[in-house]
Amino acid sequence: MPLCRLWKLIMTRKDSPAALYIHIPFCVQKCSYCDFYSLEAWDSSCLQSYVDALTGEIRLRCHEWGERCFASIFFGGGTPSLLNTAQIATILDSIYRYYRVHPQAEITIEANPATLGRQKLRGYCYAGVNRISLGVQSFFDDELLLLGRIHSAQDVYKTFDMLRQAGIDNINLDLIYGLPNQSMGRWLANLRKAIELKPEHISAYLLQLEASTPMGQQVQHKELALPDDELLLQMYHQTRNLLQESNYFQYEISNFALTGRTCQHNIFYWKAYDYLGLGVGAVSKLGGIRRLNQAAIEQYIKKVEQHELPPQTLLESMDEHEQLADAIIMGLRMVEGINRQELYHRFGLDPYSRYEKEIDECINRELLLQDGDMLRLTEKGYFLSNEVFYRFLP
Ligand SMILES: C[S@@+](CC[C@H](N)C(=O)[O-])C[C@H]1O[C@@H](n2cnc3c(N)ncnc32)[C@H](O)[C@@H]1O
Ligand code: SF4
């Protein structure tokens, strides 16, 4: 590679902002549909040991990432809102100490409505948290019970009021549709209740069931029935219509926001930018390298206590062609699509020349739409997105 191009790539990488993800792998009780990595058996000393290990990893990894400026910090899980104020403050203080954080960084915590109190919330804000993503899932108690949630619909309303009273002006509500036996009426009622609360952001996820989860088992044994594909498609259409009528603009398959309130953290993933993942089971991407922190909590804590970095698995090592393909596939998830100039600048490759045949084919089949330098999925392309994506696979 010519030296000037290599230098440009290094500069681009050092100067480009990155996102930081912190995984908190604890839940009060496992929900019946969830297969995320999280543990139910923990106590306060276990939480504290994990927080200590996290601050150790923050310090140990800073030589790899110290020069990057983080524009987003995201506490995900599991249930990060199980951590008390001091623990969140300690983690954030370590990040501020060892890394550059943008003064306007988006700092989000995923929260379960049963785990937040006024005091805790005030402490989170004081530590720098400025966005809360609330796991609501449903506004109906019978659905919450079926999902194995630990909170009621009433808890959601109480928590939402508390967030507003604490001055949080950037709130996301997570909802899940396509639940067993869910009717269109029920789902739209859920959506309307979310809209009435006027959050800044709504994520509406289609239920995904792994066979390993209790609900997955119940469906497999025909004890529960999922809505059929036609109804799910209609639910998706109606979701888009209702949310857009209410000024929530769709910017990704499952994500809707008021103007200017998109989730910056998720956009980093979809633009295939770099991100640092800290904690057990967290994934990091730096250039074309994707690595996974192994998901064994005892080993993670022990390693950091010995002042060593926790073990990682190499997931992917992508050359520039593969990185371009990755950025196209991820970027097309966003409604705005991908920008030819931006990708050329980042990878030194023109996506239109590299994939001329594939792009032309998709445009002819009305799966993709070209608009100046932007390329995006059409309405038809959204529903057949896998057909589009596989053409770009390296
Ligand atoms: C990691 S959870 C974090 C929030 C917090 N743990 C809670 O559940 O309250 C993020 C979101 O993923 C969504 N989710 C989890 N499992 C899902 C599944 N199997 N299908 C669809 N969405 C799911 C839920 O909407 C959940 O709020
Ligand atoms: S959905 Fe959230 S609270 Fe429920 S088990 Fe998964 S991570 Fe934990």
PDB file of C-alpha atoms and ligand atoms in Angstrom, residues 27 31 33-36 76-80 110-113 133-137 149 151 174-176 203 205-210, ligand 1:
ATOM      1  CA  CYS A  27     -30.621  -9.775  35.662  1.00  0.00           C
ATOM      2  CA  CYS A  31     -37.195 -13.319  30.833  1.00  0.00           C
ATOM      3  CA  TYR A  33     -37.794 -15.087  25.550  1.00  0.00           C
ATOM      4  CA  CYS A  34     -34.300 -13.712  26.138  1.00  0.00           C
ATOM      5  CA  ASP A  35     -31.067 -15.405  25.139  1.00  0.00           C
ATOM      6  CA  PHE A  36     -28.672 -12.517  25.865  1.00  0.00           C
ATOM      7  CA  GLY A  76     -26.077  -2.552  28.111  1.00  0.00           C
ATOM      8  CA  GLY A  77     -26.958  -5.944  29.416  1.00  0.00           C
ATOM      9  CA  GLY A  78     -28.359  -7.731  31.150  1.00  0.00           C
ATOM     10  CA  THR A  79     -29.695  -5.067  33.448  1.00  0.00           C
ATOM     11  CA  PRO A  80     -27.191  -2.233  33.994  1.00  0.00           C
ATOM     12  CA  GLU A 110     -30.493   0.335  29.679  1.00  0.00           C
ATOM     13  CA  ALA A 111     -32.917   0.120  32.552  1.00  0.00           C
ATOM     14  CA  ASN A 112     -35.549  -2.304  33.714  1.00  0.00           C
ATOM     15  CA  PRO A 113     -38.535  -0.438  35.238  1.00  0.00           C
ATOM     16  CA  SER A 133     -33.413   3.191  27.457  1.00  0.00           C
ATOM     17  CA  LEU A 134     -36.322   1.613  29.302  1.00  0.00           C
ATOM     18  CA  GLY A 135     -37.229  -2.042  28.717  1.00  0.00           C
ATOM     19  CA  VAL A 136     -41.021  -1.780  28.607  1.00  0.00           C
ATOM     20  CA  GLN A 137     -41.873  -4.589  26.153  1.00  0.00           C
ATOM     21  CA  ARG A 149     -40.959  -9.672  33.202  1.00  0.00           C
ATOM     22  CA  HIS A 151     -42.499  -5.398  36.496  1.00  0.00           C
ATOM     23  CA  ASP A 174     -38.226  -0.763  24.014  1.00  0.00           C
ATOM     24  CA  LEU A 175     -41.295  -2.682  22.875  1.00  0.00           C
ATOM     25  CA  ILE A 176     -41.616  -6.196  21.459  1.00  0.00           C
ATOM     26  CA  SER A 203     -37.581   0.747  19.483  1.00  0.00           C
ATOM     27  CA  TYR A 205     -38.563  -5.215  17.971  1.00  0.00           C
ATOM     28  CA  LEU A 206     -40.113  -8.251  16.363  1.00  0.00           C
ATOM     29  CA  LEU A 207     -39.913 -11.137  18.854  1.00  0.00           C
ATOM     30  CA  GLN A 208     -36.987 -13.400  17.986  1.00  0.00           C
ATOM     31  CA  LEU A 209     -37.071 -16.801  19.651  1.00  0.00           C
ATOM     32  CA  GLU A 210     -34.141 -19.143  20.106  1.00  0.00           C
TER      33      GLU A 210
HETATM   34  C1  LIG B   1     -30.649  -6.245  26.603  1.00  0.00           C
HETATM   35  S1  LIG B   1     -32.256  -5.739  26.709  1.00  0.00           S
HETATM   36  C2  LIG B   1     -31.957  -4.446  27.872  1.00  0.00           C
HETATM   37  C3  LIG B   1     -33.058  -3.955  28.721  1.00  0.00           C
HETATM   38  C4  LIG B   1     -33.289  -4.650  30.023  1.00  0.00           C
HETATM   39  N1  LIG B   1     -32.484  -5.808  30.168  1.00  0.00           N
HETATM   40  C5  LIG B   1     -34.736  -5.018  30.060  1.00  0.00           C
HETATM   41  O1  LIG B   1     -35.054  -6.048  29.442  1.00  0.00           O
HETATM   42  O2  LIG B   1     -35.506  -4.308  30.655  1.00  0.00           O
HETATM   43  C6  LIG B   1     -32.579  -4.774  25.287  1.00  0.00           C
HETATM   44  C7  LIG B   1     -33.876  -5.016  24.598  1.00  0.00           C
HETATM   45  O3  LIG B   1     -33.780  -6.096  23.699  1.00  0.00           O
HETATM   46  C8  LIG B   1     -35.078  -6.534  23.400  1.00  0.00           C
HETATM   47  N2  LIG B   1     -35.071  -8.007  23.332  1.00  0.00           N
HETATM   48  C9  LIG B   1     -34.462  -8.845  24.190  1.00  0.00           C
HETATM   49  N3  LIG B   1     -34.664 -10.116  23.799  1.00  0.00           N
HETATM   50  C10 LIG B   1     -35.433 -10.072  22.684  1.00  0.00           C
HETATM   51  C11 LIG B   1     -35.994 -11.051  21.811  1.00  0.00           C
HETATM   52  N4  LIG B   1     -35.807 -12.371  22.032  1.00  0.00           N
HETATM   53  N5  LIG B   1     -36.729 -10.643  20.742  1.00  0.00           N
HETATM   54  C12 LIG B   1     -36.915  -9.321  20.513  1.00  0.00           C
HETATM   55  N6  LIG B   1     -36.412  -8.355  21.307  1.00  0.00           N
HETATM   56  C13 LIG B   1     -35.683  -8.716  22.377  1.00  0.00           C
HETATM   57  C14 LIG B   1     -35.991  -6.030  24.493  1.00  0.00           C
HETATM   58  O4  LIG B   1     -36.864  -5.069  23.946  1.00  0.00           O
HETATM   59  C15 LIG B   1     -35.017  -5.391  25.467  1.00  0.00           C
HETATM   60  O5  LIG B   1     -35.568  -4.282  26.118  1.00  0.00           O
END
